[in-house]
mmCIF file of C-alpha atoms in Angstrom:
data_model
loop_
_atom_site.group_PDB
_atom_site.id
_atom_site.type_symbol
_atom_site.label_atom_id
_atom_site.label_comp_id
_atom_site.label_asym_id
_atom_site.label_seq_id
_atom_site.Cartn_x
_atom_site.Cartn_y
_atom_site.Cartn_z
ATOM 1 C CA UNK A 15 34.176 -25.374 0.578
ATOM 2 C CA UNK A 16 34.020 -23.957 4.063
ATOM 3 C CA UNK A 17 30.430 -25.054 5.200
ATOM 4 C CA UNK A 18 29.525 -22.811 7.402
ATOM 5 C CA UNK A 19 30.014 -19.459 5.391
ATOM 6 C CA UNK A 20 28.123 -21.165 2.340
ATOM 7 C CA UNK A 21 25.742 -22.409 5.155
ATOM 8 C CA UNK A 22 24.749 -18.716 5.833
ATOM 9 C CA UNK A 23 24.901 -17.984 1.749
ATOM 10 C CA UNK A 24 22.375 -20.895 1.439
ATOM 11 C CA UNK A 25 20.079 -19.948 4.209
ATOM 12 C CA UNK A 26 19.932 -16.443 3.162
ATOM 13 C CA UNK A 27 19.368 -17.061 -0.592
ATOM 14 C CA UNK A 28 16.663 -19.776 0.796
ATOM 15 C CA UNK A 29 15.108 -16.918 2.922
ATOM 16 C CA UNK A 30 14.997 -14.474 -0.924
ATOM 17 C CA UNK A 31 13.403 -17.560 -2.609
ATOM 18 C CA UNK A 32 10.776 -18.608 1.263
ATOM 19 C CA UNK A 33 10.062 -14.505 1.153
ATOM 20 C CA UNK A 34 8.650 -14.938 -2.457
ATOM 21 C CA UNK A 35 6.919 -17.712 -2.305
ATOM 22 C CA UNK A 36 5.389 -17.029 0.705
ATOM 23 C CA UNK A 37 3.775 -14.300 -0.853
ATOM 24 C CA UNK A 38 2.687 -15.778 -3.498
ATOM 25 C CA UNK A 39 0.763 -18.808 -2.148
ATOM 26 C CA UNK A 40 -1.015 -16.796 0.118
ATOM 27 C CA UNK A 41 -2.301 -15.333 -2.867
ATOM 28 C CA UNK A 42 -3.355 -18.580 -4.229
ATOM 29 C CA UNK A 43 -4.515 -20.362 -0.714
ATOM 30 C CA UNK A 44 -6.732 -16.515 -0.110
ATOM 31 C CA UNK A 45 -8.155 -17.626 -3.175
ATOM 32 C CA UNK A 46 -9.308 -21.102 -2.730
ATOM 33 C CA UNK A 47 -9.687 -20.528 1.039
ATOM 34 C CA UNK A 48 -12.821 -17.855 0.535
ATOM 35 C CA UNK A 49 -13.875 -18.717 -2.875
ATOM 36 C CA UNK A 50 -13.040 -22.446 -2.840
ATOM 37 C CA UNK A 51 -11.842 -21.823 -6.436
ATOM 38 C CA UNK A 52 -8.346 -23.731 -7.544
ATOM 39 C CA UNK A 53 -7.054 -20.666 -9.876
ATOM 40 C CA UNK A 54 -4.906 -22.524 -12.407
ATOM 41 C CA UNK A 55 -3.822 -19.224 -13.589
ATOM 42 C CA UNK A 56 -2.364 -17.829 -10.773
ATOM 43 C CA UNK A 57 1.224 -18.081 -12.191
ATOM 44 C CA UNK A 58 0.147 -15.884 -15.158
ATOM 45 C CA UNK A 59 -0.392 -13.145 -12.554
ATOM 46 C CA UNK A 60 2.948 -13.450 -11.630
ATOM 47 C CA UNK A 61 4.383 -13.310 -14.960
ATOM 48 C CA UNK A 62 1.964 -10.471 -15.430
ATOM 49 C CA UNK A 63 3.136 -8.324 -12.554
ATOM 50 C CA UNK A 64 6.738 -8.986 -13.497
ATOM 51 C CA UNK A 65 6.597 -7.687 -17.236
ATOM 52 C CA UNK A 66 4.239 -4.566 -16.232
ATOM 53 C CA UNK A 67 7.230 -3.742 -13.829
ATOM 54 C CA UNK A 68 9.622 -3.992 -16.560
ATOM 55 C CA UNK A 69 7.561 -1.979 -18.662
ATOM 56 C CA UNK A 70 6.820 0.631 -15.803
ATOM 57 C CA UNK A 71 9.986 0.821 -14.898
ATOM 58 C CA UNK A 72 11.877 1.274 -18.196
ATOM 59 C CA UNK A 73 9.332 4.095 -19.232
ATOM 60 C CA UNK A 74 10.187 6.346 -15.955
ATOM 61 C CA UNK A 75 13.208 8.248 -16.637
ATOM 62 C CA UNK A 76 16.051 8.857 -13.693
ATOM 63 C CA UNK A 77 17.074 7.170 -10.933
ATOM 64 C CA UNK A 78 15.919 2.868 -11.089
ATOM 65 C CA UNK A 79 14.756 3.669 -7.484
ATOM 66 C CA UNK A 80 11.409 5.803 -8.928
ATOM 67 C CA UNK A 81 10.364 3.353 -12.082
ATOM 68 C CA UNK A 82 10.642 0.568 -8.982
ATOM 69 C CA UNK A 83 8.542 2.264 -6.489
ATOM 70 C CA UNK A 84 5.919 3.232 -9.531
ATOM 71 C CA UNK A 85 5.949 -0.911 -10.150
ATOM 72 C CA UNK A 86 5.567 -1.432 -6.694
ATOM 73 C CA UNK A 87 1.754 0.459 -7.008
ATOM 74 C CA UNK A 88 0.765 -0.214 -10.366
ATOM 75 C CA UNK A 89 1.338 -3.485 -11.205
ATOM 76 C CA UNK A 90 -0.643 -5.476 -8.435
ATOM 77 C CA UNK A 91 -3.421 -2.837 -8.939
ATOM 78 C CA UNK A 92 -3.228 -3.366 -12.860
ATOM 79 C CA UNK A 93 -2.968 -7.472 -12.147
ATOM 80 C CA UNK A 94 -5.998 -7.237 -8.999
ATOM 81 C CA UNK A 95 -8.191 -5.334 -11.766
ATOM 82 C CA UNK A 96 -7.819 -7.735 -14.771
ATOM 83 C CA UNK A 97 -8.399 -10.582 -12.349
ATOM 84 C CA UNK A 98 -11.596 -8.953 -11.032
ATOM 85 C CA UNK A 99 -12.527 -8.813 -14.941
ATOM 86 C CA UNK A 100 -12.404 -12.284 -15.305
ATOM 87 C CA UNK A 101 -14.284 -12.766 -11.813
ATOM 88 C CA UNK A 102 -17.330 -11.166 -13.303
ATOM 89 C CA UNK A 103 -16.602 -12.279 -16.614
ATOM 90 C CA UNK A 104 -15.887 -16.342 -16.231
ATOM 91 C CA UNK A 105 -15.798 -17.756 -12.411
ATOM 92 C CA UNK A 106 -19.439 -15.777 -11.852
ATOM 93 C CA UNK A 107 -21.105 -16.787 -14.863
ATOM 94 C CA UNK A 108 -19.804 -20.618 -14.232
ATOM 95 C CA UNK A 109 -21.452 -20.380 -10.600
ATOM 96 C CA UNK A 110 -17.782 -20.960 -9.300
ATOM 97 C CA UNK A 111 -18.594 -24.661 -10.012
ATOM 98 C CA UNK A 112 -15.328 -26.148 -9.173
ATOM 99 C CA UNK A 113 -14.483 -27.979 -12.027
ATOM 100 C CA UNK A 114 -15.865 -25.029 -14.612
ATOM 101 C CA UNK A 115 -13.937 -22.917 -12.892
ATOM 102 C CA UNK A 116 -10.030 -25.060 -13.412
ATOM 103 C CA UNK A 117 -11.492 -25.620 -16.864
ATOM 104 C CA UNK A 118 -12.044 -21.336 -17.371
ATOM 105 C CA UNK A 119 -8.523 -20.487 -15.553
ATOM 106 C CA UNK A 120 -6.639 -22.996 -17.960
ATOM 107 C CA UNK A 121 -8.366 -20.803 -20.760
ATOM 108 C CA UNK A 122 -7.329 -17.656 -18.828
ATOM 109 C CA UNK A 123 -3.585 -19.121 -18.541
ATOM 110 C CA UNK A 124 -3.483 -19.242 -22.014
ATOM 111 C CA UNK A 125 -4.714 -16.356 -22.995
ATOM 112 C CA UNK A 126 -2.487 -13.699 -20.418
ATOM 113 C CA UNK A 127 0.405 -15.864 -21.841
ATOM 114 C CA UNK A 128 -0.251 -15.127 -25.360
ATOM 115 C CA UNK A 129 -0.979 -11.954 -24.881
ATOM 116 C CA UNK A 130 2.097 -11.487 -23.191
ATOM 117 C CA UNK A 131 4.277 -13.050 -26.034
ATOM 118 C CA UNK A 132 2.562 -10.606 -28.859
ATOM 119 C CA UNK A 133 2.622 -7.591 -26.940
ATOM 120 C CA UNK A 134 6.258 -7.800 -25.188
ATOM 121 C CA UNK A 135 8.205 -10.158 -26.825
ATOM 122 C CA UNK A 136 9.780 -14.050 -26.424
ATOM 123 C CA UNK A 137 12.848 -12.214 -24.581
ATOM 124 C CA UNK A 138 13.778 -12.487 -21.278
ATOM 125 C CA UNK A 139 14.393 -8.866 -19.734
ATOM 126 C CA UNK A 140 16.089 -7.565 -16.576
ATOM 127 C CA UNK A 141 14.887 -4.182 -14.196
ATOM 128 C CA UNK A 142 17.442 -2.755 -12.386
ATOM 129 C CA UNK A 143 17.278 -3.078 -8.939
ATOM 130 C CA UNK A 144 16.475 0.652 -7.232
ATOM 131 C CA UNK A 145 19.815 -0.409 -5.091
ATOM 132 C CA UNK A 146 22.327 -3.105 -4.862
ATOM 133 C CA UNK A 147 25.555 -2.980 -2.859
ATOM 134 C CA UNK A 148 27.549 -6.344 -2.048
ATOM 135 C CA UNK A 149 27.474 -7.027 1.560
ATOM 136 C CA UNK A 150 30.394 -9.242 2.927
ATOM 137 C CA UNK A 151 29.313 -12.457 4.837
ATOM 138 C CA UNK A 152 31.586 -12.670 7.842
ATOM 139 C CA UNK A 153 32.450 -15.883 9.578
ATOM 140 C CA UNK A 154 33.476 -16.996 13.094
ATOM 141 C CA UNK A 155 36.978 -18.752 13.024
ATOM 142 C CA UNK A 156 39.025 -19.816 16.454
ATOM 143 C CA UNK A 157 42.786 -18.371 15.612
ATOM 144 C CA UNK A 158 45.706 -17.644 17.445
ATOM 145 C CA UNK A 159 43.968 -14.593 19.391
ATOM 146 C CA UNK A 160 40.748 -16.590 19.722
ATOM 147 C CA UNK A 161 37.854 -16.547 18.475
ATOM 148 C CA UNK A 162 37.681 -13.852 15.707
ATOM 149 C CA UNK A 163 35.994 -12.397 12.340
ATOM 150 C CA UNK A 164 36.842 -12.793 9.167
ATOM 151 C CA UNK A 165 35.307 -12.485 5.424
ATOM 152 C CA UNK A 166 35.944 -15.661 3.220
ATOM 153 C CA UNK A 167 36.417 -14.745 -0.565
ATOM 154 C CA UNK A 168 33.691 -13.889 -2.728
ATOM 155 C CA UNK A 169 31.058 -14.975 0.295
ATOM 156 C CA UNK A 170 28.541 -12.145 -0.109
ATOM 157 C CA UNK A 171 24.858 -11.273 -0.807
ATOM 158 C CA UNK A 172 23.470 -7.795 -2.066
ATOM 159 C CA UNK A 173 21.311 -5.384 -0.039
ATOM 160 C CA UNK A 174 18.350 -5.483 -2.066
ATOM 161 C CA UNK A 175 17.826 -9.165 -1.204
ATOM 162 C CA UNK A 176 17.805 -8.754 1.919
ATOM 163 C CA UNK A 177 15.187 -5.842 1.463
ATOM 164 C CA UNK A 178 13.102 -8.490 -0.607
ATOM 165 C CA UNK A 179 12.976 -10.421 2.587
ATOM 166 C CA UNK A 180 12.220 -7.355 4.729
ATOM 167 C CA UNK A 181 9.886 -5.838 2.548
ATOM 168 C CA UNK A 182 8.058 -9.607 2.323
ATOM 169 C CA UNK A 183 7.567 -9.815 6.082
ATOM 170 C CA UNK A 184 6.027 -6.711 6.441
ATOM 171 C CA UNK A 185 3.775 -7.297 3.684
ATOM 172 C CA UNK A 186 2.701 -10.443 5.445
ATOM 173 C CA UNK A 187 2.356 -8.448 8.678
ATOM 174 C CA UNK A 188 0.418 -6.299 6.919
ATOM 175 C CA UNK A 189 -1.908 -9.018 5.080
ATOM 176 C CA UNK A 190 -2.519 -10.122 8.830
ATOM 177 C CA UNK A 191 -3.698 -6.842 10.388
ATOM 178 C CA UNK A 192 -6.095 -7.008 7.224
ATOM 179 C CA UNK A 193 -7.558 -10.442 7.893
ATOM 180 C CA UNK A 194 -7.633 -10.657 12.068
ATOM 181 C CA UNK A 195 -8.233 -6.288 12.637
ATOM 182 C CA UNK A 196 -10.423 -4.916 10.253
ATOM 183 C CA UNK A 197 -14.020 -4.946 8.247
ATOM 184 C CA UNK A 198 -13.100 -6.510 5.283
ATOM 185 C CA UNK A 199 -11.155 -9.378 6.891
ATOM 186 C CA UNK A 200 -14.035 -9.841 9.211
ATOM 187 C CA UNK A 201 -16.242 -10.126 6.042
ATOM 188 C CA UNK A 202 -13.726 -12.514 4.158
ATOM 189 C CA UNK A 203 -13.436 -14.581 7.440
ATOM 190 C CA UNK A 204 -17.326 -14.671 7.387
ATOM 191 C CA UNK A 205 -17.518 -15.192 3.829
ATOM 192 C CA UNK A 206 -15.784 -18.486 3.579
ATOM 193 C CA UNK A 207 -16.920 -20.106 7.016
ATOM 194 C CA UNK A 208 -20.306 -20.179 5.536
ATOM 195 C CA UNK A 209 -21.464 -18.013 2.546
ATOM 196 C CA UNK A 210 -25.368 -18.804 2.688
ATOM 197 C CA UNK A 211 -25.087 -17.706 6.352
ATOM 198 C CA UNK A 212 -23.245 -14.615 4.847
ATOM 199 C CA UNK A 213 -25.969 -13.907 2.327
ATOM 200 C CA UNK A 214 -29.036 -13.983 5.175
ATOM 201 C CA UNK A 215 -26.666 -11.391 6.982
ATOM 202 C CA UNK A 216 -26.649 -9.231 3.624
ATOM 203 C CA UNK A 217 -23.270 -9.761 2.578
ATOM 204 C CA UNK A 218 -22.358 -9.267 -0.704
ATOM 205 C CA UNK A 219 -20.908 -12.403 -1.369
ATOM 206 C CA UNK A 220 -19.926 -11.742 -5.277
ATOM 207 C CA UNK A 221 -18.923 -8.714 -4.699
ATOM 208 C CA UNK A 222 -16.613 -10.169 -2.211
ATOM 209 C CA UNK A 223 -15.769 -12.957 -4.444
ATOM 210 C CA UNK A 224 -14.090 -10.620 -7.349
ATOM 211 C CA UNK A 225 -12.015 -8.389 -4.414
ATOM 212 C CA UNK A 226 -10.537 -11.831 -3.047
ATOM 213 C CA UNK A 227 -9.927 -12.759 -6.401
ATOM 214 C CA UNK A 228 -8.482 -9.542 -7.147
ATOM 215 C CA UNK A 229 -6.591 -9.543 -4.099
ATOM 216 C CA UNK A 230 -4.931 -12.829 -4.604
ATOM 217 C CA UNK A 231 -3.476 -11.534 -8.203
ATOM 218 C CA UNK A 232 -2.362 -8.364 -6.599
ATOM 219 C CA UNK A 233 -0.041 -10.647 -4.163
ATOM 220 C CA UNK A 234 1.155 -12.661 -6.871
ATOM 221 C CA UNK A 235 2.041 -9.464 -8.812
ATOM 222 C CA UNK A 236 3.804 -8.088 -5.624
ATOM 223 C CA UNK A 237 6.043 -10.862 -5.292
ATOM 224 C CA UNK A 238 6.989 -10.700 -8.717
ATOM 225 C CA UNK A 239 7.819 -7.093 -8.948
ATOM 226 C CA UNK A 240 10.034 -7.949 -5.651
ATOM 227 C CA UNK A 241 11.724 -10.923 -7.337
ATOM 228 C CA UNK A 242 12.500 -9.320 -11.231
ATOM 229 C CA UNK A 243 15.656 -7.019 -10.376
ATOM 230 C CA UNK A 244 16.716 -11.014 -9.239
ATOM 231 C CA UNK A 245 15.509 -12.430 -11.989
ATOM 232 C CA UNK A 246 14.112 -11.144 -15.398
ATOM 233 C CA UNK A 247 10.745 -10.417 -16.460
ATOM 234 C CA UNK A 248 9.679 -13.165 -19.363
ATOM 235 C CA UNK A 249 6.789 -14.463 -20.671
ATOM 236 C CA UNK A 250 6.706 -18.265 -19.487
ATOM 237 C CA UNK A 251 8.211 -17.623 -16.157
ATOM 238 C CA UNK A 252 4.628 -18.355 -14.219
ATOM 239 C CA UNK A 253 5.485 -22.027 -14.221
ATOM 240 C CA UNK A 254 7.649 -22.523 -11.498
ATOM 241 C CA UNK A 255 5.768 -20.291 -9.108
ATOM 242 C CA UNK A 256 2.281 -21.666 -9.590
ATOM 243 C CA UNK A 257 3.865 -25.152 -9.292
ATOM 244 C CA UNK A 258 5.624 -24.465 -6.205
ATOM 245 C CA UNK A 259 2.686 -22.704 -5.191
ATOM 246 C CA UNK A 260 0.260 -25.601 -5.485
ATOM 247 C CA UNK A 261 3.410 -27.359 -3.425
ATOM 248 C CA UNK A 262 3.398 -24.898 -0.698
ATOM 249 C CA UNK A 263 -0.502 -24.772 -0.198
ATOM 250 C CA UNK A 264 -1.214 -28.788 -0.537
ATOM 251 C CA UNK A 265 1.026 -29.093 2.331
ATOM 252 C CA UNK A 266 0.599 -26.180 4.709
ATOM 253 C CA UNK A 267 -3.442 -26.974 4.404
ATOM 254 C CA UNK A 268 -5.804 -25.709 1.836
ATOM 255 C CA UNK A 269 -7.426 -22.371 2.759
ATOM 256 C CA UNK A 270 -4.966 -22.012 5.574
ATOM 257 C CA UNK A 271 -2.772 -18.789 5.877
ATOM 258 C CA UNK A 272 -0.604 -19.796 8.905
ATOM 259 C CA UNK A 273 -0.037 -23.316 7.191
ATOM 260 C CA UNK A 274 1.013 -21.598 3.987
ATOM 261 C CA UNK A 275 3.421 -18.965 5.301
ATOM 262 C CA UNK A 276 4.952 -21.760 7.574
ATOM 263 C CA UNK A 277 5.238 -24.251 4.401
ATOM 264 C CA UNK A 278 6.649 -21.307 2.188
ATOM 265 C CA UNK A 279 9.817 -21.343 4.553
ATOM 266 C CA UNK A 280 9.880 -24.963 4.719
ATOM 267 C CA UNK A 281 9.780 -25.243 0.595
ATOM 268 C CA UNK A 282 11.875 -21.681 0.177
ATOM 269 C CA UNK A 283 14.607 -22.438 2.898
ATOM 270 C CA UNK A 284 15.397 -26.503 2.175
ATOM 271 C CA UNK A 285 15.248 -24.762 -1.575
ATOM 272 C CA UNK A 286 18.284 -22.437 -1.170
ATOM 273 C CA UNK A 287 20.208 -25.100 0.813
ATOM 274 C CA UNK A 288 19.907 -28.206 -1.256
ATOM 275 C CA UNK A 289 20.391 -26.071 -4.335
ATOM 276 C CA UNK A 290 23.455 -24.157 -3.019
ATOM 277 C CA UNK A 291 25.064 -28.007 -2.033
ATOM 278 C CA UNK A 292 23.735 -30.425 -3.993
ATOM 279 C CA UNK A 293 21.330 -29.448 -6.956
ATOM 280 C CA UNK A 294 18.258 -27.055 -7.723
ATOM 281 C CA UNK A 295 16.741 -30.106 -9.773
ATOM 282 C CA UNK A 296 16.812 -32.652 -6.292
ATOM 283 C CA UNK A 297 15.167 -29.632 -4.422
ATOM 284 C CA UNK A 298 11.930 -29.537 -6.347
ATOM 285 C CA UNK A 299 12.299 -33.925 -5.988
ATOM 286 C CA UNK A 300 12.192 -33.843 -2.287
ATOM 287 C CA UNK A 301 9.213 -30.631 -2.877
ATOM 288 C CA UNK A 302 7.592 -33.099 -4.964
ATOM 289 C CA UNK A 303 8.070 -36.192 -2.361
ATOM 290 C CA UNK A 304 7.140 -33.597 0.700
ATOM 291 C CA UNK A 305 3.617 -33.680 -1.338
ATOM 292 C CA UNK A 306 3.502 -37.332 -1.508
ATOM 293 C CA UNK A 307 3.884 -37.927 2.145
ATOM 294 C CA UNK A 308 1.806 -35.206 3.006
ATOM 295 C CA UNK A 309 -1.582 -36.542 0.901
ATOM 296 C CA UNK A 310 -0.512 -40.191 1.803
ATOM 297 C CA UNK A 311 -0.600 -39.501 6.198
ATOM 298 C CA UNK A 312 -2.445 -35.789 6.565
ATOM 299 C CA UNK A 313 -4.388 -35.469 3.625
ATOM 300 C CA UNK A 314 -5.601 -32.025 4.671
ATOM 301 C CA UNK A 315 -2.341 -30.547 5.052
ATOM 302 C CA UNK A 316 -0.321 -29.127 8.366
ATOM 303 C CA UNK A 317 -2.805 -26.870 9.241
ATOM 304 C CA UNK A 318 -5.455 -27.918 7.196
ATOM 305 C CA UNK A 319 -8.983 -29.081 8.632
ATOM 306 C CA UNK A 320 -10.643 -32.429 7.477
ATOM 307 C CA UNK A 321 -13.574 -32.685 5.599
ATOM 308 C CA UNK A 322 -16.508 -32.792 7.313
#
């Protein structure tokens, strides 16, 4: 094995797996960062937006490039609503109490996943990318004429994962402008540096409550209906992602979007390397030990702040 072709291969696959995840935590950090509300079901999301893309996408007729786009809309608005649902219908009528609330997400877990299983199926099921062309990965190599190109064999990635990365960092640039430029981030930011303050001020803190929520399924659903022409769409496949995460967030800092987005690489890229050269199960050890030495010497993450 040449390393530094599969070196490229490894980061780039790590940067696919970083892009998703990313997108995904900051679903899940949004969440507890506003609401302070650990959302156990946050994988189910996931899974959710993944199988509504399948089924959007095999019910549009012609090219895979329309059903994708049509995914790309309805599936985090379909995911945001039903989590607003159970906003008004569990985490409000709990008081967001933080242990009623884990307690009413398990229940919610359990319930999308079910639902999923009678409705579509045990099967795992693929969506067709809207494109995919193999791109060859070209290396440097010192020859007789210098230093020159060349394409070692079968050393390529497609074109729609590198649009999955693309497409993930303007999301997140997007997500930004939201928080930092306009009302609604100003009223989030508000909203979770002190909520009774935010009430005297006439905020409507519930009502802001089930949009964060809402938004923070939406992402999730996103980042699956990025990740299933990868992957395929099945009804157990929230586990990994709302592990990893719960990985991501403990050690970027709860509640903090800069410390999530800069964990997600860290998780994502040392991911697609140790997996590509050594094994995808001692990745998610050394995710796991990350964790460990994180809670042991900063408790409150890399960007976290400590407990008052």
């Amino acid at each position: 094995m040449d390393f530094g072709p599969h070196l490229i291969l490894a980061i780039l696959e790590g940067a696919v797996g970083a892009s998703v995840l990313a997108l995904t935590a900051l679903g899940l950090s949004l969440v507890f960062g506003v609401m302070r509300v650990v959302n156990v079901a946050h994988g189910e999301f996931f899974m959710l937006g993944a199988v509504i893309a399948w089924f959007v996408a095999t019910s549009i007729a012609g090219h895979p490039a329309i059903g994708f786009l049509a995914a790309l809309v309805i599936a985090p608005l379909i995911a945001g609503a039903v989590a607003m649902l159970v906003d008004r219908l569990i985490l409000r009528n709990v008081a967001y109490d933080p242990e009623a609330t884990i307690v009413g997400t398990i229940g919610v877990l359990y319930i999308l996943q079910q639902s999923t299983l009678m409705i579509y199926g045990p099967e795992a099921r693929p969506v067709e990318p809207p494109f995919s062309h193999r791109i060859a990965l070209p290396w440097l190599e010192w020859g007789e004429n210098g230093l020159a190109f060349y394409f070692p064999w079968g050393l390529s990635i497609t074109s729609y994962k590198l649009f999955v990365i693309a497409a993930a960092v303007v999301i997140l640039m997007v997500f930004w402008l939201v928080i930092s430029r306009t009302r609604l981030g100003l009223i989030m930011r508000a909203t979770q540096m002190d909520r009774e303050t935010a009430l005297a001020f006439g905020i409507p803190v519930q009502r802001v409550y089930s949009i964060v929520f809402g938004f923070g399924a939406a992402l999730a659903a996103l980042a699956a209906v990025l990740i299933v022409p990868i992957q395929q769409a099945h009804y157990l496949m929230g586990h990994d992602p709302l592990l990893l995460s719960f990985i991501v967030v403990i050690i970027g800092g709860l509640g903090s979007v800069r410390g999530t987005i800069v964990a997600a690489l860290l998780i994502g890229m040392s991911d697609g390397i140790i997996s590509v050269f050594l094994s995808p199960t001692l990745s998610k050890i050394i995710a796991t030990l990350l964790v460990a030495i994180v809670l042991v010497f900063r408790p409150q993450g890399l960007y976290g702040k400590k407990m008052a």
